[in-house]
Coordinates of C-alpha atoms in Angstrom, one line a residue:
X1 CA -54.9 -6.8 -3.1
X2 CA -55.9 -4.6 -6.1
X3 CA -57.4 -2.1 -3.7
X4 CA -54.3 -2.1 -1.4
X5 CA -51.9 -1.8 -4.3
X6 CA -53.9 1.2 -5.7
X7 CA -53.9 3.2 -2.5
X8 CA -50.4 2.4 -1.5
X9 CA -48.9 3.8 -4.8
X10 CA -49.3 7.3 -3.7
X11 CA -49.5 8.0 0.0
X12 CA -46.1 9.2 1.2
X13 CA -42.8 10.6 0.0
X14 CA -39.3 9.0 -0.2
X15 CA -38.2 9.4 3.5
X16 CA -41.1 7.7 5.2
X17 CA -40.3 4.0 5.6
X18 CA -43.8 2.6 6.4
X19 CA -47.3 3.7 5.6
X20 CA -49.9 4.9 8.2
X21 CA -52.2 2.1 8.7
X22 CA -55.4 4.2 9.5
X23 CA -54.8 6.3 6.4
X24 CA -54.5 3.1 4.3
X25 CA -57.7 1.8 5.7
X26 CA -59.5 5.0 4.9
X27 CA -58.3 5.1 1.3
X28 CA -59.1 1.4 0.8
X29 CA -62.6 2.0 1.9
X30 CA -62.8 5.0 -0.6
X31 CA -61.7 2.6 -3.2
X32 CA -64.3 0.1 -2.3
X33 CA -67.1 2.6 -2.5
X34 CA -66.3 3.1 -6.2
X35 CA -65.4 -0.5 -7.1
X36 CA -66.7 -2.9 -4.5
X37 CA -69.4 -1.4 -2.3
X38 CA -70.1 -4.7 -0.7
X39 CA -66.7 -4.8 1.0
X40 CA -65.2 -2.9 3.8
X41 CA -61.8 -2.8 5.6
X42 CA -61.2 -2.2 9.2
X43 CA -58.3 -2.4 11.7
X44 CA -57.9 -2.6 15.4
X45 CA -55.1 -0.9 17.6
X46 CA -54.7 -0.8 21.3
X47 CA -53.7 2.9 21.3
X48 CA -51.3 5.5 19.9
X49 CA -50.5 6.9 16.7
X50 CA -46.9 5.6 16.0
X51 CA -46.6 4.0 12.5
X52 CA -45.9 0.3 13.0
X53 CA -43.4 -1.4 10.7
X54 CA -46.0 -3.3 8.8
X55 CA -46.9 -1.9 5.4
X56 CA -43.7 -0.9 3.6
X57 CA -43.9 2.5 1.6
X58 CA -43.0 1.7 -2.1
X59 CA -41.6 5.1 -2.6
X60 CA -39.3 4.8 0.3
X61 CA -35.5 5.3 -0.6
X62 CA -33.2 4.0 2.0
X63 CA -30.1 5.5 0.3
X64 CA -31.0 9.1 1.0
X65 CA -28.9 10.9 3.6
X66 CA -29.9 10.2 7.1
X67 CA -31.3 13.3 8.6
X68 CA -32.1 11.9 12.2
X69 CA -28.5 11.0 13.2
X70 CA -27.8 13.5 15.8
X71 CA -30.7 15.2 17.3
X72 CA -32.3 17.9 15.4
X73 CA -29.2 19.6 14.2
X74 CA -28.1 16.9 12.0
X75 CA -31.7 16.6 10.4
X76 CA -31.6 20.4 9.7
X77 CA -28.1 20.2 8.4
X78 CA -29.4 17.8 5.6
X79 CA -32.8 19.4 5.0
X80 CA -31.9 23.1 5.3
X81 CA -28.5 24.3 6.0
X82 CA -26.5 21.9 3.8
X83 CA -28.4 22.6 0.5
X84 CA -28.6 26.4 1.2
X85 CA -24.9 26.5 1.9
X86 CA -24.3 24.9 -1.7
X87 CA -26.9 27.2 -3.3
X88 CA -29.2 24.3 -4.1
X89 CA -32.8 23.2 -3.1
X90 CA -32.1 19.5 -2.0
X91 CA -29.5 17.5 -0.3
X92 CA -29.5 15.0 -3.2
X93 CA -29.0 17.8 -5.7
X94 CA -25.4 17.8 -7.0
X95 CA -23.2 20.8 -7.3
X96 CA -21.8 23.7 -5.4
X97 CA -23.2 27.1 -6.7
X98 CA -22.6 29.2 -3.6
X99 CA -21.1 32.5 -4.9
X100 CA -19.9 35.7 -3.3
X101 CA -20.9 37.3 0.1
X102 CA -17.2 36.8 1.0
X103 CA -17.0 39.7 3.4
X104 CA -20.0 38.4 5.5
X105 CA -18.3 35.0 5.8
X106 CA -15.1 36.7 6.6
X107 CA -16.5 38.8 9.3
X108 CA -18.4 35.8 10.9
X109 CA -15.4 33.4 10.8
X110 CA -13.3 36.2 12.3
X111 CA -15.6 36.6 15.1
X112 CA -15.8 32.8 15.7
X113 CA -12.0 32.7 15.8
X114 CA -11.5 35.4 18.3
X115 CA -10.6 34.1 21.7
X116 CA -12.2 37.0 23.4
X117 CA -16.0 37.1 23.3
X118 CA -17.5 40.7 23.1
X119 CA -20.8 39.6 24.5
X120 CA -22.8 40.8 21.4
X121 CA -24.7 38.6 19.1
X122 CA -24.2 38.7 15.4
X123 CA -27.3 39.1 13.2
X124 CA -27.3 38.4 9.5
X125 CA -30.3 40.2 7.9
X126 CA -31.6 41.3 4.5
X127 CA -34.7 41.3 2.4
X128 CA -36.4 38.0 1.6
X129 CA -34.2 36.0 -0.8
X130 CA -31.1 38.0 0.0
X131 CA -29.4 34.8 1.0
X132 CA -29.4 35.0 4.8
X133 CA -29.8 31.1 5.1
X134 CA -27.3 30.5 2.4
X135 CA -24.6 32.6 4.3
X136 CA -25.3 30.6 7.5
X137 CA -25.4 27.3 5.7
X138 CA -22.0 28.1 4.1
X139 CA -20.6 29.0 7.5
X140 CA -21.6 25.7 8.9
X141 CA -20.2 23.8 5.8
X142 CA -16.8 25.6 6.3
X143 CA -16.8 24.6 9.9
X144 CA -17.2 20.9 9.0
X145 CA -14.1 18.5 8.6
X146 CA -14.9 17.9 5.0
X147 CA -15.4 21.4 4.1
X148 CA -14.8 22.6 0.4
X149 CA -11.4 24.3 -0.2
X150 CA -11.4 27.9 0.9
X151 CA -8.9 30.6 2.0
X152 CA -8.0 30.5 5.6
X153 CA -9.6 33.8 6.4
X154 CA -13.0 32.3 5.4
X155 CA -12.7 29.2 7.8
X156 CA -14.3 29.3 11.3
X157 CA -12.8 26.9 13.8
X158 CA -13.8 23.2 13.3
X159 CA -17.1 22.5 14.8
X160 CA -17.4 25.9 16.1
X161 CA -21.1 26.0 16.1
X162 CA -22.5 24.0 18.9
X163 CA -26.1 23.8 17.7
X164 CA -27.9 25.2 14.7
X165 CA -31.7 25.7 14.6
X166 CA -34.1 26.4 11.6
X167 CA -36.7 28.3 13.7
X168 CA -39.4 27.8 11.1
X169 CA -42.6 26.9 13.1
X170 CA -40.9 26.4 16.5
X171 CA -42.2 28.0 19.7
X172 CA -40.4 29.7 22.7
X173 CA -41.0 26.5 24.8
X174 CA -39.9 24.1 22.0
X175 CA -36.8 26.2 21.3
X176 CA -36.0 26.3 24.9
X177 CA -36.2 22.5 25.2
X178 CA -34.2 22.1 22.1
X179 CA -31.4 24.2 23.2
X180 CA -31.3 22.7 26.8
X181 CA -30.9 19.3 25.2
X182 CA -28.2 20.4 22.7
X183 CA -26.2 22.3 25.2
X184 CA -26.6 19.4 27.8
X185 CA -28.3 21.6 30.6
X186 CA -31.3 20.8 32.6
X187 CA -34.0 23.5 32.1
X188 CA -37.6 23.7 31.2
X189 CA -38.1 27.4 30.9
X190 CA -36.2 30.3 29.5
X191 CA -35.2 31.8 32.8
X192 CA -33.9 28.4 34.0
X193 CA -32.0 27.9 30.6
X194 CA -30.3 31.4 30.8
X195 CA -29.4 30.7 34.5
X196 CA -27.8 27.4 33.7
X197 CA -26.0 28.6 30.8
X198 CA -24.5 31.5 32.9
X199 CA -23.1 28.9 35.2
X200 CA -21.3 26.9 32.5
X201 CA -17.5 27.1 32.4
X202 CA -15.0 26.6 29.6
X203 CA -14.7 27.8 26.0
X204 CA -17.7 29.9 24.6
X205 CA -20.2 27.8 22.8
X206 CA -22.1 29.0 19.7
X207 CA -25.8 28.9 19.1
X208 CA -27.1 29.6 15.5
X209 CA -30.8 30.4 15.1
X210 CA -32.0 30.9 11.4
X211 CA -35.4 32.3 10.1
X212 CA -36.4 33.8 13.6
X213 CA -39.2 35.7 11.8
X214 CA -40.8 32.2 10.8
X215 CA -41.2 31.0 14.3
X216 CA -44.7 30.2 15.6
X217 CA -47.5 30.0 13.1
X218 CA -46.7 30.5 9.5
X219 CA -49.1 33.2 9.1
X220 CA -48.6 35.6 12.0
X221 CA -48.5 35.7 15.6
X222 CA -46.3 37.0 18.3
X223 CA -43.9 34.0 18.8
X224 CA -40.9 35.4 17.1
X225 CA -41.0 38.5 19.4
X226 CA -41.5 36.3 22.4
X227 CA -38.5 34.2 21.4
X228 CA -36.5 37.4 20.9
X229 CA -37.4 39.3 24.0
X230 CA -37.6 36.4 26.5
X231 CA -34.7 34.2 25.3
X232 CA -32.5 35.6 22.7
X233 CA -32.1 39.2 24.0
X234 CA -30.8 38.0 27.4
X235 CA -28.8 35.2 25.7
X236 CA -26.9 37.7 23.6
X237 CA -25.0 39.3 26.7
X238 CA -23.9 36.0 28.2
X239 CA -20.1 36.0 28.6
X240 CA -19.6 32.4 27.7
X241 CA -21.9 31.9 24.6
X242 CA -21.9 33.3 21.2
X243 CA -25.3 33.9 19.4
X244 CA -25.8 34.0 15.7
X245 CA -29.2 34.9 14.3
X246 CA -30.6 35.1 10.7
X247 CA -33.7 37.1 10.4
X248 CA -35.4 39.8 8.5
X249 CA -34.9 43.4 9.6
X250 CA -38.3 43.9 11.4
X251 CA -37.0 41.5 14.1
X252 CA -33.8 43.5 14.9
X253 CA -35.3 45.9 17.5
X254 CA -36.7 43.1 19.5
X255 CA -33.2 41.7 20.0
X256 CA -31.9 44.6 22.0
X257 CA -28.8 46.7 21.5
X258 CA -26.1 44.0 22.1
X259 CA -26.1 43.2 18.4
X260 CA -23.8 43.7 15.5
X261 CA -25.7 43.6 12.2
X262 CA -24.5 42.1 9.0
X263 CA -26.8 43.4 6.3
X264 CA -26.6 41.4 2.9
X265 CA -28.4 44.2 1.2
X266 CA -25.4 46.6 1.5
X267 CA -22.2 46.8 -0.5
X268 CA -20.3 46.0 2.6
X269 CA -21.3 42.4 2.7
X270 CA -22.5 41.6 -0.8
X271 CA -20.6 42.6 -3.9
X272 CA -22.4 44.3 -6.8
X273 CA -21.2 41.5 -9.2
X274 CA -21.9 38.6 -6.8
X275 CA -25.3 37.7 -8.5
X276 CA -23.9 38.2 -12.1
X277 CA -21.0 35.9 -11.3
X278 CA -23.4 33.3 -9.9
X279 CA -25.8 33.7 -13.1
X280 CA -22.8 33.3 -15.3
X281 CA -21.7 30.1 -13.5
X282 CA -25.1 28.4 -13.6
X283 CA -26.2 29.3 -17.1
X284 CA -23.2 27.5 -18.6
X285 CA -25.7 24.8 -19.8
X286 CA -28.4 27.1 -20.9
X287 CA -30.4 25.7 -24.1
X288 CA -30.8 27.5 -27.4
X289 CA -27.5 27.5 -28.9
X290 CA -26.5 30.9 -27.4
X291 CA -22.9 31.9 -27.7
X292 CA -20.7 32.6 -24.8
X293 CA -21.1 36.5 -25.3
X294 CA -24.9 36.1 -25.4
X295 CA -24.8 34.0 -22.2
X296 CA -22.7 36.8 -20.6
X297 CA -25.4 39.3 -21.7
X298 CA -28.2 37.2 -20.3
X299 CA -26.3 36.8 -17.0
X300 CA -25.8 40.4 -16.5
X301 CA -29.5 41.0 -17.3
X302 CA -30.5 38.5 -14.7
X303 CA -28.4 40.1 -12.2
X304 CA -29.7 43.6 -12.9
X305 CA -33.4 42.3 -12.7
X306 CA -32.7 40.5 -9.5
X307 CA -31.0 43.4 -7.9
X308 CA -29.7 41.8 -4.5
X309 CA -32.1 38.7 -4.5
X310 CA -30.2 35.4 -5.0
X311 CA -33.6 33.7 -4.8
X312 CA -35.1 35.7 -7.9
X313 CA -31.7 35.0 -9.6
X314 CA -32.0 31.2 -8.7
X315 CA -35.5 30.9 -9.9
X316 CA -34.8 32.9 -13.1
X317 CA -31.8 30.8 -14.0
X318 CA -34.0 27.7 -13.4
X319 CA -36.6 29.0 -15.8
X320 CA -34.0 29.7 -18.5
X321 CA -32.4 26.4 -18.1
X322 CA -35.7 24.5 -18.4
X323 CA -36.8 26.7 -21.3
X324 CA -39.7 28.4 -19.4
X325 CA -38.2 31.6 -20.2
X326 CA -36.8 32.1 -23.9
X327 CA -35.7 35.8 -24.1
X328 CA -35.1 37.1 -27.8
X329 CA -31.8 39.1 -27.3
X330 CA -32.6 40.7 -30.7
X331 CA -35.8 42.4 -29.6
X332 CA -35.5 45.7 -27.8
X333 CA -36.6 45.6 -24.2
X334 CA -36.2 41.7 -23.7
X335 CA -34.7 42.3 -20.3
X336 CA -38.1 43.5 -19.0
X337 CA -39.5 40.0 -19.5
X338 CA -37.0 38.6 -17.0
X339 CA -38.5 38.5 -13.3
X340 CA -37.5 41.0 -10.8
X341 CA -39.6 39.8 -7.9
X342 CA -39.9 36.4 -6.3
X343 CA -43.6 36.3 -7.2
X344 CA -42.9 37.0 -10.9
X345 CA -40.2 34.3 -11.0
X346 CA -42.7 31.8 -9.3
X347 CA -45.4 32.6 -11.7
X348 CA -43.1 32.0 -14.6
X349 CA -42.2 28.7 -13.3
X350 CA -46.1 27.7 -12.8
X351 CA -46.8 29.1 -16.2
X352 CA -45.1 26.2 -17.9
X353 CA -47.9 23.8 -16.9
X354 CA -50.3 25.5 -19.1
X355 CA -53.8 24.1 -18.6
X356 CA -52.5 22.5 -15.4
X357 CA -51.3 25.7 -13.8
X358 CA -54.3 26.0 -11.8
X359 CA -54.1 22.5 -10.7
X360 CA -50.6 23.0 -9.5
X361 CA -51.5 26.1 -7.6
X362 CA -54.4 24.5 -5.7
X363 CA -52.3 21.5 -4.8
X364 CA -49.5 23.9 -3.5
X365 CA -51.6 26.2 -1.6
X366 CA -52.0 23.9 1.5
X367 CA -48.3 24.1 1.9
X368 CA -48.4 27.8 2.0
X369 CA -50.4 27.5 5.3
X370 CA -48.5 24.5 6.7
X371 CA -47.4 24.9 10.4
X372 CA -44.4 23.5 12.0
X373 CA -41.8 21.5 9.8
X374 CA -44.5 21.1 7.0
X375 CA -47.7 19.2 6.0
X376 CA -47.9 15.4 5.9
X377 CA -48.9 13.6 2.7
X378 CA -50.9 10.7 3.7
X379 CA -54.5 11.6 4.8
X380 CA -54.3 15.5 5.0
X381 CA -52.6 17.0 1.9
X382 CA -55.3 16.2 -0.8
X383 CA -58.5 16.8 1.6
X384 CA -56.9 20.1 2.6
X385 CA -56.3 21.2 -1.0
X386 CA -60.0 20.3 -1.9
X387 CA -61.1 22.3 1.1
X388 CA -59.3 25.4 0.0
X389 CA -60.1 25.1 -3.7
X390 CA -63.5 23.7 -3.7
X391 CA -62.3 21.3 -6.3
X392 CA -61.9 17.5 -5.9
X393 CA -58.4 16.4 -5.1
X394 CA -57.0 13.0 -4.5
X395 CA -53.8 11.3 -3.6
X396 CA -53.2 10.7 -7.1
X397 CA -53.2 14.3 -7.8
X398 CA -50.5 14.8 -5.1
X399 CA -48.4 12.1 -6.5
X400 CA -48.7 13.9 -10.0
X401 CA -47.6 17.2 -8.4
X402 CA -44.6 15.5 -6.6
X403 CA -43.6 13.9 -9.9
X404 CA -44.2 16.6 -12.4
X405 CA -44.2 19.9 -10.4
X406 CA -42.2 19.3 -7.2
X407 CA -39.2 21.7 -8.1
X408 CA -39.9 24.0 -5.1
X409 CA -41.4 21.4 -2.7
X410 CA -39.1 20.0 -0.1
X411 CA -39.6 16.8 1.8
X412 CA -38.1 16.6 5.3
X413 CA -38.5 13.9 8.0
X414 CA -40.7 14.7 11.1
X415 CA -39.8 12.4 13.9
X416 CA -38.6 8.9 13.6
X417 CA -41.3 7.4 11.2
X418 CA -42.9 10.2 9.2
X419 CA -42.1 12.8 6.6
X420 CA -43.7 16.2 5.9
X421 CA -43.5 18.6 3.0
X422 CA -43.1 22.4 2.6
X423 CA -42.3 25.0 0.2
X424 CA -38.6 25.8 -0.5
X425 CA -38.7 29.3 0.6
X426 CA -41.1 31.3 2.9
X427 CA -41.3 33.9 0.2
X428 CA -43.1 31.4 -2.1
X429 CA -45.5 30.7 0.6
X430 CA -46.2 34.3 1.1
X431 CA -46.9 34.6 -2.7
X432 CA -49.4 31.8 -2.7
X433 CA -51.3 33.3 0.2
X434 CA -54.0 35.7 -0.6
X435 CA -54.1 38.3 2.3
X436 CA -57.6 39.1 1.6
X437 CA -58.7 35.6 2.2
X438 CA -56.2 34.1 4.8
X439 CA -58.8 34.0 7.5
X440 CA -61.3 32.3 5.3
X441 CA -58.6 29.8 4.2
X442 CA -57.6 29.2 7.7
X443 CA -61.3 28.5 8.7
X444 CA -61.5 25.9 5.8
X445 CA -58.3 24.3 7.0
X446 CA -59.4 24.2 10.6
X447 CA -62.7 22.6 9.6
X448 CA -61.1 20.0 7.4
X449 CA -58.5 19.1 10.1
X450 CA -61.3 18.7 12.7
X451 CA -63.3 16.6 10.2
X452 CA -60.3 14.3 9.9
X453 CA -60.5 13.1 13.5
X454 CA -62.9 10.1 13.9
X455 CA -65.8 10.3 16.3
X456 CA -66.1 8.4 19.6
X457 CA -68.4 5.5 19.6
X458 CA -69.9 6.6 22.9
X459 CA -71.0 9.9 21.3
X460 CA -68.7 12.0 23.5
X461 CA -67.2 14.2 20.5
X462 CA -64.1 13.6 18.5
X463 CA -61.7 10.8 19.4
X464 CA -58.7 13.1 19.7
X465 CA -56.4 10.2 20.7
X466 CA -56.7 8.8 17.1
X467 CA -56.2 12.3 15.6
X468 CA -53.3 12.7 13.2
X469 CA -50.1 13.9 15.0
X470 CA -50.3 17.1 12.8
X471 CA -53.7 17.7 14.4
X472 CA -52.2 17.3 17.8
X473 CA -49.3 19.6 17.0
X474 CA -50.8 22.3 14.8
X475 CA -54.6 22.5 14.9
X476 CA -54.5 25.1 17.7
X477 CA -52.3 27.3 15.5
X478 CA -54.7 27.0 12.4
X479 CA -57.7 27.6 14.7
X480 CA -56.1 30.8 16.2
X481 CA -55.3 32.2 12.8
X482 CA -59.0 31.7 11.7
X483 CA -60.3 33.1 14.9
X484 CA -61.9 29.8 15.8
X485 CA -59.7 28.5 18.7
X486 CA -62.1 29.7 21.4
X487 CA -64.6 27.0 20.1
X488 CA -61.9 24.3 20.5
X489 CA -61.0 25.4 24.0
X490 CA -64.5 24.2 25.1
X491 CA -63.5 20.6 24.4
X492 CA -61.5 19.5 27.5
X493 CA -60.2 16.3 25.7
X494 CA -58.7 18.5 22.9
X495 CA -56.7 20.3 25.7
X496 CA -55.5 16.9 26.9
X497 CA -54.2 15.6 23.6
X498 CA -52.9 18.9 21.9
X499 CA -49.3 19.4 22.1
X500 CA -48.6 21.9 24.9
X501 CA -46.1 24.1 23.2
X502 CA -48.2 24.9 20.2
X503 CA -51.4 25.2 22.2
X504 CA -49.8 27.7 24.6
X505 CA -48.5 29.9 21.9
X506 CA -52.0 29.8 20.2
X507 CA -53.8 30.8 23.2
X508 CA -52.2 34.1 23.6
X509 CA -54.6 35.6 21.2
X510 CA -58.0 34.6 22.7
X511 CA -60.4 37.4 23.7
X512 CA -63.6 36.2 25.3
X513 CA -63.9 36.0 29.0
X514 CA -64.7 32.3 29.0
X515 CA -61.7 31.6 26.6
X516 CA -59.4 33.6 28.9
X517 CA -60.8 31.6 31.9
X518 CA -59.9 28.3 30.1
X519 CA -56.4 29.7 29.2
X520 CA -55.7 30.6 32.8
X521 CA -56.7 27.1 33.8
X522 CA -54.4 25.5 31.3
X523 CA -51.5 27.7 32.0
X524 CA -51.6 26.8 35.7
X525 CA -50.0 23.3 35.3
X526 CA -48.7 23.7 31.8
X527 CA -45.1 23.3 33.2
X528 CA -45.9 19.7 33.9
X529 CA -47.7 18.7 30.6
X530 CA -44.6 17.9 28.6
X531 CA -43.6 15.1 31.0
X532 CA -46.9 13.6 31.6
X533 CA -48.6 10.9 29.6
X534 CA -52.3 11.6 28.4
X535 CA -54.0 10.0 31.3
X536 CA -52.0 12.0 33.8
X537 CA -52.5 15.1 31.8
X538 CA -56.2 14.6 32.0
X539 CA -56.1 14.1 35.7
X540 CA -54.1 17.3 36.3
X541 CA -56.5 19.3 34.0
X542 CA -59.5 17.8 35.9
X543 CA -58.3 19.0 39.2
X544 CA -57.4 22.5 37.7
X545 CA -60.9 22.6 36.1
X546 CA -62.4 22.1 39.5
X547 CA -60.1 24.9 41.0
X548 CA -61.2 27.4 38.4
X549 CA -65.0 26.4 38.6
X550 CA -65.0 25.2 35.0
X551 CA -67.8 22.6 35.7
X552 CA -68.4 21.3 32.2
X553 CA -64.6 20.7 31.7
X554 CA -64.6 18.9 35.0
X555 CA -67.6 16.8 34.3
X556 CA -66.5 15.7 30.7
X557 CA -62.9 14.8 32.0
X558 CA -64.3 13.0 35.1
X559 CA -66.6 10.6 33.0
X560 CA -63.5 9.0 31.6
X561 CA -61.3 9.0 34.7
X562 CA -61.2 6.4 37.4
X563 CA -60.9 9.1 40.1
X564 CA -62.9 12.2 39.2
X565 CA -62.4 15.4 41.3
X566 CA -65.7 16.9 42.9
X567 CA -64.2 20.2 44.1
X568 CA -60.9 21.8 44.7
X569 CA -59.5 24.9 46.5
X570 CA -58.9 27.9 44.1
X571 CA -57.6 30.5 46.5
X572 CA -54.0 30.5 44.9
X573 CA -55.2 31.0 41.3
X574 CA -55.1 34.3 39.4
X575 CA -56.4 35.3 36.0
X576 CA -53.1 37.1 35.4
X577 CA -51.0 33.9 35.8
X578 CA -48.4 33.4 32.9
X579 CA -46.0 30.9 34.4
X580 CA -43.8 30.0 37.3
X581 CA -40.8 32.0 38.4
X582 CA -39.0 29.3 40.5
X583 CA -36.4 29.8 43.3
X584 CA -34.0 27.3 44.4
X585 CA -31.9 27.2 47.5
X586 CA -29.1 29.2 45.5
X587 CA -31.5 31.9 44.6
X588 CA -33.5 34.6 46.1
X589 CA -36.6 36.5 45.1
X590 CA -37.6 40.0 45.8
X591 CA -40.4 42.2 44.9
X592 CA -39.6 45.9 44.0
X593 CA -40.8 48.9 42.0
X594 CA -38.8 50.4 38.9
X595 CA -40.0 53.7 37.5
X596 CA -43.6 53.2 39.0
X597 CA -43.8 49.6 37.6
X598 CA -43.8 46.5 39.9
X599 CA -40.9 44.1 39.4
X600 CA -39.8 40.7 40.4
X601 CA -36.0 40.1 40.7
X602 CA -34.4 36.8 40.9
X603 CA -30.7 36.8 42.0
X604 CA -28.5 33.8 41.8
X605 CA -25.2 33.2 43.6
X606 CA -22.4 34.1 41.2
X607 CA -23.9 37.4 39.9
X608 CA -26.6 36.2 37.6
X609 CA -29.8 38.3 37.9
X610 CA -33.1 38.3 35.9
X611 CA -36.0 40.3 36.3
X612 CA -39.9 40.3 35.3
X613 CA -41.8 43.4 34.9
X614 CA -45.6 43.2 35.2
X615 CA -48.1 45.5 33.7
X616 CA -50.4 45.0 36.6
X617 CA -49.6 45.2 40.3
X618 CA -51.0 41.6 40.8
X619 CA -47.9 39.2 40.3

């Protein structure tokens, strides 16, 4: 019991109800190595990685807001949009500090109230930290029945936003499935979703997508561009659906011409005194015995240094309130000591830990590379911190960070029985990542994630079935960022267990001929994988491996299958294959040429038409 109590004290956050048993066993055995080397703990499970309701998490707090009530929108309301709409970091943080940007809210509310839809998307943009998510979160807040008191011209119609999505870490396939479920249509591809939405009748529905530029992997890739071009651009012109997007300026050209831009870095939408008003409100409790006049002076200085960045102002105010910054107003040039960039404000926060500053940095660095919704605590956070820094890191260190230096770390639920952690803002992650060593860091992350997977007892490589869910979902993304994905593609059982959406997105960047061959094979039946169990997925992959003459993949898959394919015809395969363009009885397909380029047109009864332009004449 002593060993169990020792490891259970720090393994998960407040939103995860039960502890992951394989992780507990590993930590108990680590404890035994140092204290009772003659003992060993073990466990046995039939299959799967779901957390059974067996070991309660002592940190779990059942009174926290439920973030999994609706589908994903309710979870993201509590974890992202709700706090941002009040100008705070966490749902449990009291207060409502949202200030200014009234013209932006007025414009959006008026657009949502207008009974005539102009078939043009609205895009809220601005530099990092300008408050894009805050404006969208405030709009959602004002559309709720319990909205704060506000003038009528700021209020959108109640419940006027049908679905709101925080796009951080999502993929085109994942977003398509998410929107199809939320909008109650049957579709498993962007063309199908667009076609079904065009058929919908009744009042226009509204889709809100925030942080488009953060889709896909957290350190690059083309997923935001894919989402913009293949889904959001054609969606923006639908007559019966309003589209609202929050993103940085670099993504606007990808969205096409049917957009109206609300730029928060312009006087038209953000008042020059908005940030000063915000700083004045929040500095009311500033320590140091400052007079009201002095606080006004400090607030004005914070606003001047922050320029139009609410994030810089927010972080500077926090540092002032906690005494991390103590400006001497009597000394000439004191304003220059206040941060003017996100990185400066973050460094000022980290400097408060003195000798422990480097310890905080190395524990936060894995979060800067976290994929998807965030990084789990249990068996990955500490080993990844150790892999990146070369210093020993334990769960006790992570527990210390969470208790002592977690101001900009956010815990959010991941599914029904787990929680993950991420940095409060993508700009903080960008500051912690060193562009000169991103690839090396990703190589270390990839190696550590692979090392976390138990080996099979028969010697046939890693036991991917027992891998952590984060590995299933995001190892491909880390490997692609490190340039090491092609090695993983040679393991057919990794292809079986990896989540298809993440793997498909990561595969786009492979270059070698053999890796491209595997990619083509995987894409052939990728539209089926989401609805297949692991065993069925292995059977389909084995047949496709035979079709594409991938002998080693076919043999390794066949060793564990009751029915192993010996051969299969491959006459209908092509290395140019990307996906299916389906045609139902109500649609017709035709091949044509446009400006010398081959085109496929799909026309649907009722006037909806979509096209696919290919760079090669093979379609």
